[in-house]
Amino acid sequence: MTNFDVCVIGSGAGAGPVAYTLAQQGRAVVVLEKGPWFTEADFYKDELACCRHSVYTPRLKNEQHVIEELGDDGTWLATPTSESGWSFWNGNCVGGSSNFMSGFFHRMKPVDFRLLSEFGPIKGANIVDWPIGYQDLEPYYDRVEKIVGVSGRLEPHRNIEPRSSPDFPYPPTAEHPVSGWIDAACGQLGYHALKVPRAILSQPANGRRSCEYSGYCGSFGCSSGAKGSARAALLDRAVASGHCQVRPHAKVHKLISNAKGRVVAAEYFDRAGQRRRVTAKVFVVACQAIETARLLLASTGPRFPRGLANNHGQVGRNLVFSAGGAGGGDLVYGELSAARAAELRAMGPFVNRALDDWYVIDDPALPGGRAKGGIVEFLFAHPNPIARADGAQRGQTSLVWGKPLKRLLEGRFH
Amino acid sequence: MLYSTPGVNRHDRRLTEESGPQAWLAEWSGQLQSRRRFLLQLAGGSLAALFPWTGSAAPAPDEAARWRVLDAVQRHLFPSEPKAPGAQEIKALEYLKFILANDPDKTEDRRFILRGAGWLEDMAHRLDRSSFLKPDESGRERVLREIEKSEAGSNWLSTILLYLIEALLADPAYGGNPDGVGWRWLAHIPGFPHPPPGKRYMELRRK
């Protein structure tokens, strides 16, 4: 079939819920994904596959980004990632980068929808309040937690957002002993440790197995199906409904619009490089912020000389980042009691602790006395051993090898 | 959704989560420049361009001889000890051969590594009038430290060292780290399931 009710371009966290919902309602849906279709049977705890080679992302020599940097002399230097080797792709396969997430499913809070009115303007920025509020989205947050499968326990907390369900649909995932240390430390400091819900099943459901606690979660594909990727949680079920077809290796390069300004077809290249076309009544472009903008801008037509949805020149602008920073520390085995050291060595369960005491920061030293803060999430360093070892061979002035290198490696791991 | 930073280290780059954006950009910029220089040198192609002092102190070794030199280099860079595995125990050469033979993206690495072995032999003949395979440990150290002085030689040694670290800690499915000997030495707990043949990274790319 080439004629569908709905054609969804992309298959990740944005596309998955759309395809799932429409397929459940009996609409004929086609999902076009430029990458391959991996399943649980393709995901192993293999650092070379997950993190050191382009397996889930395009090779940079084939698909590059160009990064512009402002130099010290005020001129911009453009460098293609094919040359730098630095990949900005996050996961181009069925389910997108949600295959490789850690599954932190924090809801936004009511204040996030009113940043302008709550915190005032920011010079040079065109910040506005959302046209909808938290209460408009709450039913959807609730549905996502149930359908994707979020595990956690709701406990009274000072910053908790209004919620229509009394608790999360699945009990919490198993917790690392260090979580108890964090609770105790926060109690002493007067902070309020928050138990973090995860989009990871703590018990089998909907044909997916429970988490198997390998200790290798974020940036790895999930071998059990417990992680609530758009693929495992949504697209597999959409396909099972009989109303959704997923086409991997289908790279859409243009949306075709007619003289009336309606989009009538998506044109893509298949794996063999053949040009293909699907028609549909409705098109959903959900291939991440940058690629969505790129596709819209490339899709010029009789009524859209500057690209789709771009009559005001706003496509590709106003990119909003979720900014973050990180700090770290070491827990030194030699300074711990034998019992605590044994606890720390536990591998597999999740830390699942965060602080949102500074979600909004009230401080007279700030302009207006107030600023939007965020969440402090506690995590262990990623367990990938090659990443942990790599760098020991680079000394201050010369390379390190031989027995000195081996002693450095022992120091990094023990 | 939050995505944890995997410590994505393509080639031998490493940026820690602790780095601020300024450090991040500065480091990246530095890496770009050194990568560019490196590629330019590779593009130059000839050994003479890569290693300015290359002459003809000895006849060029054939491929089998180059692999023997690489074996000796790996054993020197990662020596065996009673309580800690060396290149021999982690099967570093087997790993290197497997990756270079099976990953089509590594043709450039393969060429660079084998050429470098020939050049190393040449340097050994210049310094010691003998093969790198022959001198004692201190002689081998002297030759390797000598080639480290050039940027290309340093790049070559970095490449060999990175493959050694991978052989030590990558999944045994790739030919190194037999029975997890490297993981055991460093008390590293690997995750399950392990990749079987047919599901290694270069094979998954064909999916």
XYZ file of C-alpha atoms in Angstrom:
621
model
C 0.000 0.000 0.000
C 1.298 3.468 -0.754
C -1.712 5.526 0.285
C -2.190 6.060 3.998
C -4.295 8.099 6.355
C -1.182 9.301 8.134
C 2.492 9.323 7.235
C 4.867 9.867 10.167
C 8.438 10.877 9.394
C 10.736 9.742 12.167
C 10.089 7.018 14.717
C 11.363 8.304 18.050
C 9.888 9.867 21.146
C 7.867 12.389 19.129
C 6.679 10.032 16.398
C 5.951 6.983 18.564
C 2.987 8.333 20.527
C 1.369 9.718 17.348
C 1.718 6.440 15.442
C 0.548 4.420 18.449
C -2.537 6.525 19.138
C -3.690 6.722 15.513
C -3.081 3.003 14.875
C -5.085 2.143 18.004
C -7.929 4.182 16.508
C -7.769 2.164 13.299
C -6.120 4.743 11.035
C -3.755 3.431 8.364
C -0.345 4.703 9.478
C 3.060 4.465 7.826
C 6.234 5.372 9.707
C 9.291 6.284 7.636
C 12.581 5.880 9.498
C 15.903 6.523 7.804
C 17.834 4.077 10.002
C 17.616 0.301 10.506
C 15.136 -1.591 12.677
C 16.970 -3.132 15.611
C 15.106 -5.260 18.126
C 15.919 -6.673 21.565
C 17.744 -9.502 19.735
C 20.285 -6.971 18.421
C 21.140 -5.227 21.684
C 24.082 -6.469 23.762
C 26.204 -4.879 26.463
C 28.951 -4.183 23.979
C 30.867 -0.942 24.431
C 32.246 -1.066 20.896
C 28.735 -1.193 19.409
C 27.044 1.252 21.752
C 29.620 3.917 22.154
C 32.763 3.691 20.089
C 31.529 3.105 16.554
C 28.721 4.394 14.354
C 26.224 1.557 14.577
C 23.061 3.339 15.678
C 24.002 6.564 13.935
C 25.054 7.376 10.372
C 28.705 7.339 9.436
C 29.919 10.903 9.434
C 31.510 10.585 6.032
C 28.010 9.876 4.686
C 25.950 12.266 6.808
C 27.719 15.140 8.424
C 26.740 18.221 10.350
C 28.684 21.441 10.029
C 29.553 23.136 13.301
C 30.329 26.830 13.316
C 32.483 28.185 16.091
C 33.146 31.812 16.901
C 36.899 32.306 16.836
C 38.867 34.690 19.037
C 39.132 37.133 16.131
C 35.339 37.373 15.829
C 35.059 35.311 12.636
C 33.141 32.057 12.338
C 34.980 28.852 11.602
C 32.891 26.106 9.965
C 34.006 22.521 10.374
C 32.188 19.460 9.059
C 31.855 16.614 11.567
C 33.144 14.262 8.870
C 36.468 15.955 9.474
C 36.320 16.414 13.235
C 34.976 12.939 14.001
C 32.657 14.472 16.596
C 29.175 13.024 16.177
C 26.034 14.968 17.013
C 23.688 12.141 16.037
C 21.791 10.528 18.895
C 20.282 7.375 17.490
C 18.971 6.943 13.962
C 17.023 3.714 14.001
C 13.449 2.641 14.699
C 12.628 4.152 18.095
C 15.301 6.813 17.674
C 17.460 7.910 20.541
C 14.827 6.768 23.047
C 16.392 3.299 22.561
C 19.488 4.628 24.292
C 17.989 6.882 26.965
C 18.279 6.384 30.698
C 14.516 6.711 31.078
C 14.256 9.759 33.321
C 10.639 10.806 32.826
C 10.332 13.979 34.870
C 7.200 15.989 34.231
C 7.461 19.700 33.686
C 6.003 21.715 36.552
C 3.332 24.433 36.270
C 5.934 27.189 36.633
C 7.735 25.988 33.472
C 4.778 27.051 31.338
C 4.980 30.657 32.588
C 8.664 31.508 32.435
C 8.096 35.073 31.219
C 5.446 36.012 33.745
C 7.177 34.222 36.600
C 10.771 35.314 36.007
C 10.553 38.315 33.697
C 12.190 39.038 30.362
C 15.792 38.131 29.528
C 17.741 40.693 27.533
C 18.319 39.549 23.959
C 15.919 36.602 24.242
C 12.355 36.385 22.891
C 11.025 34.369 25.801
C 7.221 33.960 26.076
C 4.775 32.020 28.237
C 3.315 28.853 26.745
C -0.184 29.288 25.278
C -1.268 26.275 27.353
C -0.685 25.437 30.974
C 0.350 22.383 32.954
C -3.277 21.439 33.553
C -3.798 21.085 29.794
C -0.953 18.596 29.505
C -1.553 16.683 32.735
C -3.917 14.081 31.214
C -1.283 13.319 28.579
C 1.524 12.977 31.137
C -0.750 10.541 32.946
C -1.389 8.523 29.789
C 2.290 8.423 28.867
C 3.211 7.078 32.292
C 0.643 4.301 31.920
C 1.285 3.364 28.282
C 5.071 3.740 28.186
C 5.321 2.185 31.626
C 6.856 4.359 34.340
C 8.063 2.711 37.559
C 8.230 4.628 40.819
C 6.526 5.485 44.047
C 4.898 8.826 44.656
C 5.799 10.290 48.016
C 4.771 13.627 49.488
C 7.238 16.220 48.321
C 7.358 19.953 48.548
C 7.633 20.638 44.793
C 5.296 17.954 43.568
C 3.181 18.875 40.565
C -0.593 18.212 40.547
C -1.249 14.629 39.430
C -4.544 12.930 38.536
C -3.376 9.381 39.411
C -2.497 8.534 43.011
C 0.723 6.714 42.090
C 2.888 5.459 39.225
C 1.533 2.437 37.336
C 4.487 0.157 38.237
C 6.397 -0.255 41.520
C 9.895 1.289 41.685
C 12.878 -0.353 40.015
C 15.391 -1.978 42.383
C 17.562 0.573 44.136
C 21.300 0.661 44.691
C 22.488 0.629 48.350
C 24.020 4.072 47.758
C 20.486 5.492 47.470
C 20.187 4.998 51.227
C 23.437 6.899 51.770
C 22.038 9.801 49.756
C 18.804 9.787 51.771
C 20.766 9.889 55.026
C 23.084 12.657 53.834
C 20.200 14.755 52.512
C 18.373 14.290 55.826
C 21.388 15.653 57.711
C 21.737 18.590 55.326
C 18.047 19.493 55.404
C 17.547 18.650 51.712
C 14.622 16.652 50.359
C 15.841 13.595 48.417
C 13.402 12.865 45.615
C 12.716 9.299 44.498
C 13.095 9.363 40.735
C 10.593 7.490 38.549
C 11.984 5.664 35.530
C 10.458 4.650 32.204
C 11.820 1.151 32.847
C 9.487 -1.720 33.668
C 9.960 -3.222 37.141
C 7.690 -6.100 36.188
C 6.712 -7.698 32.861
C 3.914 -5.994 30.937
C 2.548 -5.727 27.386
C 4.874 -8.402 26.024
C 7.954 -6.686 27.462
C 10.150 -8.297 30.095
C 11.067 -6.700 33.387
C 14.395 -4.917 33.834
C 17.275 -7.376 34.215
C 19.561 -4.904 36.054
C 22.681 -5.375 33.984
C 24.007 -2.033 35.185
C 24.421 -0.947 31.560
C 21.366 1.126 30.681
C 21.922 4.663 29.388
C 23.476 4.725 25.893
C 22.843 0.975 25.512
C 19.925 -0.563 23.702
C 17.719 -2.597 26.056
C 17.944 -6.378 25.699
C 14.885 -7.127 27.850
C 12.404 -4.627 26.441
C 11.977 -3.053 29.881
C 13.175 0.350 28.756
C 10.221 2.347 27.476
C 11.651 3.329 24.112
C 9.258 4.549 21.454
C 9.988 1.262 19.681
C 9.412 -1.213 22.529
C 6.574 0.646 24.232
C 4.698 2.159 21.305
C 5.681 1.133 17.769
C 5.772 -2.612 18.428
C 2.200 -2.352 19.718
C 1.152 -0.067 16.886
C 2.443 -2.636 14.381
C 0.707 -5.448 16.290
C -2.599 -3.592 15.904
C -2.401 -4.290 12.162
C -2.844 -0.621 11.326
C 0.744 0.576 11.334
C 3.586 -0.179 8.979
C 7.180 0.804 9.787
C 9.602 1.229 6.904
C 13.246 1.315 8.006
C 16.016 2.605 5.732
C 13.544 5.155 4.342
C 15.214 8.540 4.258
C 12.710 11.266 3.462
C 14.357 14.129 1.626
C 11.328 16.165 0.590
C 7.662 16.680 1.336
C 5.739 17.439 -1.839
C 3.080 20.143 -1.610
C 0.568 21.127 -4.311
C -0.660 24.444 -5.678
C -3.249 24.660 -2.917
C -0.519 24.403 -0.289
C -1.432 20.888 0.850
C 1.285 18.336 1.469
C 0.374 15.322 -0.641
C 3.412 13.038 -0.620
C 6.681 12.248 1.064
C 9.577 11.363 -1.175
C 12.313 9.135 0.210
C 15.292 7.026 -0.753
C 15.204 3.366 0.211
C 18.196 1.236 1.168
C 19.111 0.562 -2.450
C 19.061 4.296 -3.175
C 15.811 4.030 -5.132
C 13.548 7.066 -5.010
C 10.136 6.171 -3.496
C 7.006 8.074 -2.662
C 4.120 7.613 -0.253
C 0.908 9.565 -0.237
C -1.246 10.245 2.790
C -3.956 12.549 4.016
C -1.874 13.887 6.875
C 1.891 14.135 7.408
C 3.590 14.297 10.779
C 7.181 15.514 10.802
C 8.834 14.221 13.958
C 12.501 13.638 13.207
C 14.074 15.715 15.984
C 14.582 19.425 16.259
C 17.364 19.885 13.731
C 16.360 17.291 11.141
C 12.712 18.357 11.263
C 13.721 21.944 10.533
C 16.079 20.746 7.801
C 13.334 18.725 6.103
C 10.813 21.569 6.292
C 13.310 24.039 4.842
C 14.216 21.610 2.050
C 10.533 21.046 1.193
C 9.832 24.067 -0.951
C 6.686 24.083 -3.060
C 4.434 26.390 -5.124
C 2.995 28.027 -2.008
C 6.102 27.679 0.148
C 9.114 29.189 -1.612
C 11.035 29.378 1.685
C 10.119 25.894 2.855
C 7.131 24.422 4.648
C 5.683 26.317 7.602
C 8.321 28.977 7.067
C 6.387 31.948 5.728
C 7.580 33.942 8.737
C 11.163 32.732 8.508
C 11.035 31.123 11.935
C 11.778 27.490 11.024
C 15.192 26.542 12.319
C 15.278 29.422 14.788
C 14.365 29.591 18.461
C 15.992 26.292 19.312
C 15.470 25.687 23.024
C 18.016 23.676 24.937
C 17.591 21.905 28.206
C 20.790 23.207 29.715
C 22.753 21.170 32.179
C 25.966 21.089 34.074
C 27.734 18.373 35.975
C 29.910 18.036 39.004
C 31.532 14.889 40.279
C 33.314 13.322 43.177
C 35.018 10.070 44.051
C 33.989 7.532 46.650
C 37.342 6.069 47.699
C 37.122 2.407 48.634
C 40.094 2.699 51.000
C 38.199 5.239 53.105
C 35.099 3.073 53.492
C 34.317 0.327 55.986
C 34.288 -3.176 54.526
C 30.499 -3.222 54.690
C 30.107 0.120 52.920
C 32.688 -0.851 50.275
C 30.725 -4.036 49.583
C 27.540 -1.964 49.204
C 29.251 0.387 46.792
C 30.411 -2.492 44.582
C 26.824 -3.564 43.893
C 26.238 -3.491 40.148
C 22.872 -3.281 38.470
C 20.238 -1.463 40.525
C 19.515 2.220 39.959
C 20.431 5.148 42.205
C 17.090 6.852 41.476
C 17.674 9.927 43.608
C 17.487 13.597 42.754
C 17.036 16.953 44.434
C 14.595 19.568 43.225
C 15.013 21.874 46.212
C 16.318 24.510 43.799
C 13.720 24.084 41.060
C 13.017 27.768 41.631
C 15.831 29.746 43.234
C 14.867 32.587 45.531
C 17.924 34.680 46.166
C 18.037 38.444 46.753
C 21.354 38.564 44.893
C 19.586 37.568 41.661
C 18.017 40.196 39.370
C 14.400 40.239 40.455
C 15.323 38.041 43.419
C 14.302 34.895 41.606
C 15.457 32.518 38.872
C 14.494 29.227 37.286
C 16.700 26.460 38.617
C 16.376 22.771 37.931
C 16.945 19.257 39.167
C 20.109 17.744 40.593
C 20.278 14.104 39.526
C 22.619 11.620 41.229
C 24.361 9.170 38.928
C 27.343 6.887 38.972
C 29.992 7.487 36.325
C 29.127 5.512 33.211
C 30.511 1.969 33.616
C 32.021 1.625 30.131
C 35.535 0.295 30.810
C 37.311 1.424 27.624
C 36.094 4.978 28.179
C 37.303 4.766 31.761
C 40.735 3.447 30.787
C 41.288 5.599 27.715
C 43.391 8.662 28.499
C 45.671 6.943 31.005
C 48.165 6.522 28.164
C 48.365 10.287 27.595
C 50.770 11.805 30.107
C 51.500 15.491 30.633
C 54.489 15.626 28.322
C 54.776 12.178 26.764
C 52.882 8.966 26.239
C 52.671 6.516 29.130
C 53.192 2.814 28.456
C 54.679 -0.295 30.025
C 54.301 -0.996 33.722
C 53.588 2.680 34.573
C 50.519 2.521 32.297
C 49.355 -0.670 33.991
C 49.675 0.901 37.448
C 47.650 3.907 36.230
C 44.921 1.584 34.945
C 44.794 -0.235 38.277
C 44.385 3.158 39.967
C 41.499 4.107 37.679
C 39.546 0.928 38.380
C 40.301 0.028 41.995
C 13.828 12.841 28.849
C 17.428 13.004 29.871
C 20.100 11.088 28.051
C 23.124 10.138 30.098
C 26.381 11.086 28.482
C 27.987 7.837 27.390
C 31.501 9.207 27.414
C 31.334 9.077 23.664
C 34.921 8.691 22.634
C 35.353 8.348 18.949
C 38.988 7.767 18.149
C 41.015 8.840 21.126
C 39.008 11.819 22.250
C 37.631 12.139 25.703
C 35.604 14.890 27.227
C 34.417 14.415 30.749
C 30.998 15.461 31.938
C 32.802 17.677 34.404
C 34.177 19.924 31.660
C 32.382 23.242 31.364
C 31.236 24.497 27.971
C 34.318 26.676 27.531
C 36.711 23.825 28.229
C 34.561 21.630 26.010
C 34.846 23.973 23.072
C 38.521 24.643 23.604
C 39.351 20.967 23.791
C 37.239 20.197 20.782
C 38.915 22.948 18.837
C 42.324 21.570 19.745
C 41.296 18.098 18.714
C 39.993 19.378 15.410
C 43.282 21.050 14.641
C 45.384 18.043 15.502
C 43.028 15.749 13.601
C 43.255 18.041 10.590
C 47.033 18.019 10.645
C 47.007 14.262 11.024
C 44.691 13.812 8.061
C 46.732 16.168 5.952
C 49.789 14.093 6.686
C 47.965 10.922 5.791
C 46.704 12.510 2.598
C 50.314 13.271 1.733
C 50.605 9.543 1.533
C 54.278 8.877 1.298
C 56.349 7.700 4.199
C 58.869 10.396 3.388
C 56.229 13.046 3.959
C 55.061 11.368 7.134
C 58.435 10.701 8.644
C 60.943 13.180 7.270
C 64.035 11.218 8.312
C 62.984 8.003 6.642
C 65.691 6.784 4.347
C 66.716 3.289 3.441
C 68.748 1.976 6.341
C 67.273 -1.464 5.794
C 65.217 -3.255 3.147
C 61.466 -2.682 3.636
C 59.981 -5.559 5.649
C 57.164 -7.637 4.150
C 53.726 -7.759 5.771
C 54.436 -10.818 7.904
C 57.540 -9.118 9.252
C 55.541 -5.981 10.011
C 53.072 -8.000 12.059
C 55.997 -9.504 13.998
C 57.226 -5.979 14.709
C 53.739 -4.957 15.855
C 53.610 -7.974 18.140
C 56.913 -6.920 19.698
C 55.743 -3.306 20.050
C 52.550 -4.409 21.801
C 54.483 -6.663 24.179
C 56.813 -3.804 25.018
C 54.023 -1.282 25.529
C 51.943 -3.697 27.601
C 54.302 -6.186 29.241
C 53.231 -9.414 30.928
C 53.556 -9.557 34.703
C 52.882 -12.389 37.153
C 49.733 -10.708 38.505
C 48.711 -8.539 35.565
C 48.073 -9.667 32.005
C 50.168 -8.254 29.195
C 49.659 -7.948 25.441
C 50.242 -11.677 25.050
C 47.624 -12.707 27.613
C 44.996 -10.261 26.367
C 45.619 -11.435 22.776
C 46.248 -7.875 21.673
C 47.573 -8.858 18.254
C 44.614 -11.114 17.557
C 42.239 -8.280 18.466
C 44.079 -5.781 16.271
C 44.100 -8.168 13.319
C 40.413 -8.960 13.756
C 39.304 -5.330 13.844
C 41.518 -4.223 10.974
C 40.375 -7.154 8.833
C 36.656 -6.966 9.591
C 35.780 -3.292 9.969
C 35.687 -1.642 6.527
C 36.076 1.753 8.211
C 39.541 0.780 9.410
C 41.358 0.561 6.084
C 43.133 3.849 6.805
C 44.138 2.660 10.282
C 45.411 -0.608 8.820
C 47.563 1.164 6.271
C 48.895 3.611 8.848
C 49.695 0.907 11.409
C 51.497 -1.363 8.942
C 53.434 1.505 7.394
C 54.462 2.675 10.813
C 55.826 -0.778 11.594
C 58.065 -0.565 8.533
C 59.235 2.854 9.552
C 59.920 1.669 13.086
C 62.131 -1.086 11.703
C 63.988 1.507 9.724
C 64.537 3.619 12.838
C 65.762 0.580 14.782
C 68.347 -0.110 12.092
C 69.486 3.504 12.184
C 69.877 3.602 15.943
C 71.027 0.062 16.703
C 72.027 -1.461 13.360
C 69.534 -4.247 14.057
C 65.847 -5.099 13.911
C 63.421 -3.821 16.558
C 62.863 -7.516 17.314
C 66.433 -7.974 18.486
C 67.544 -5.384 21.017
C 66.962 -5.669 24.717
C 64.138 -3.891 26.538
C 66.059 -0.662 27.020
C 66.996 -0.658 23.339
C 63.354 -1.020 22.314
C 62.366 1.715 24.725
C 64.973 4.037 23.199
C 63.672 3.433 19.662
C 60.037 3.975 20.662
C 60.831 7.152 22.584
C 62.753 8.364 19.560
C 59.811 7.949 17.193
C 57.478 9.479 19.774
C 59.291 12.776 19.232
C 57.573 13.336 15.885
C 53.862 14.094 15.767
C 53.261 11.268 13.295
C 55.239 8.806 15.411
C 53.353 9.902 18.507
C 50.070 9.457 16.629
C 51.152 5.988 15.574
C 52.004 4.974 19.136
C 48.729 6.474 20.410
C 46.860 4.397 17.874
C 48.650 1.199 18.975
C 48.005 2.030 22.637
C 44.312 2.643 22.055
C 43.928 -0.718 20.330
C 45.751 -2.293 23.278
C 43.294 -0.764 25.727
C 40.415 -1.948 23.576
C 41.870 -5.459 23.384
C 42.121 -5.453 27.168
C 38.556 -4.327 27.848
C 36.363 -4.986 24.808
C 34.111 -8.017 24.694
C 35.963 -11.309 24.045
C 33.813 -11.693 20.921
C 36.340 -9.453 19.151
C 39.313 -11.711 19.747
C 41.011 -10.002 22.712
C 40.366 -10.180 26.457
C 40.002 -14.007 26.430
C 37.579 -15.225 29.085
C 37.439 -11.660 30.395
C 41.037 -11.730 31.649
C 41.302 -7.943 31.329
C 38.015 -7.348 33.153
C 39.090 -9.664 35.977
C 42.449 -7.939 36.389
C 40.756 -4.538 36.829
C 37.843 -5.974 38.880
C 35.457 -4.711 36.223
C 31.974 -6.260 36.188
C 30.756 -6.540 32.593
C 27.106 -6.443 31.577
C 24.992 -9.214 30.137
C 24.125 -10.338 27.520
C 27.421 -10.468 25.622
C 27.421 -10.140 21.820
C 27.633 -13.467 19.982
C 29.284 -13.803 16.561
C 26.865 -12.314 14.054
C 25.924 -9.478 16.417
C 29.255 -7.677 16.649
C 29.298 -3.985 15.776
C 30.501 -4.388 12.211
C 27.871 -7.079 11.666
C 25.051 -4.997 13.194
C 25.856 -2.262 10.693
C 24.532 -4.516 7.949
C 21.099 -4.680 9.621
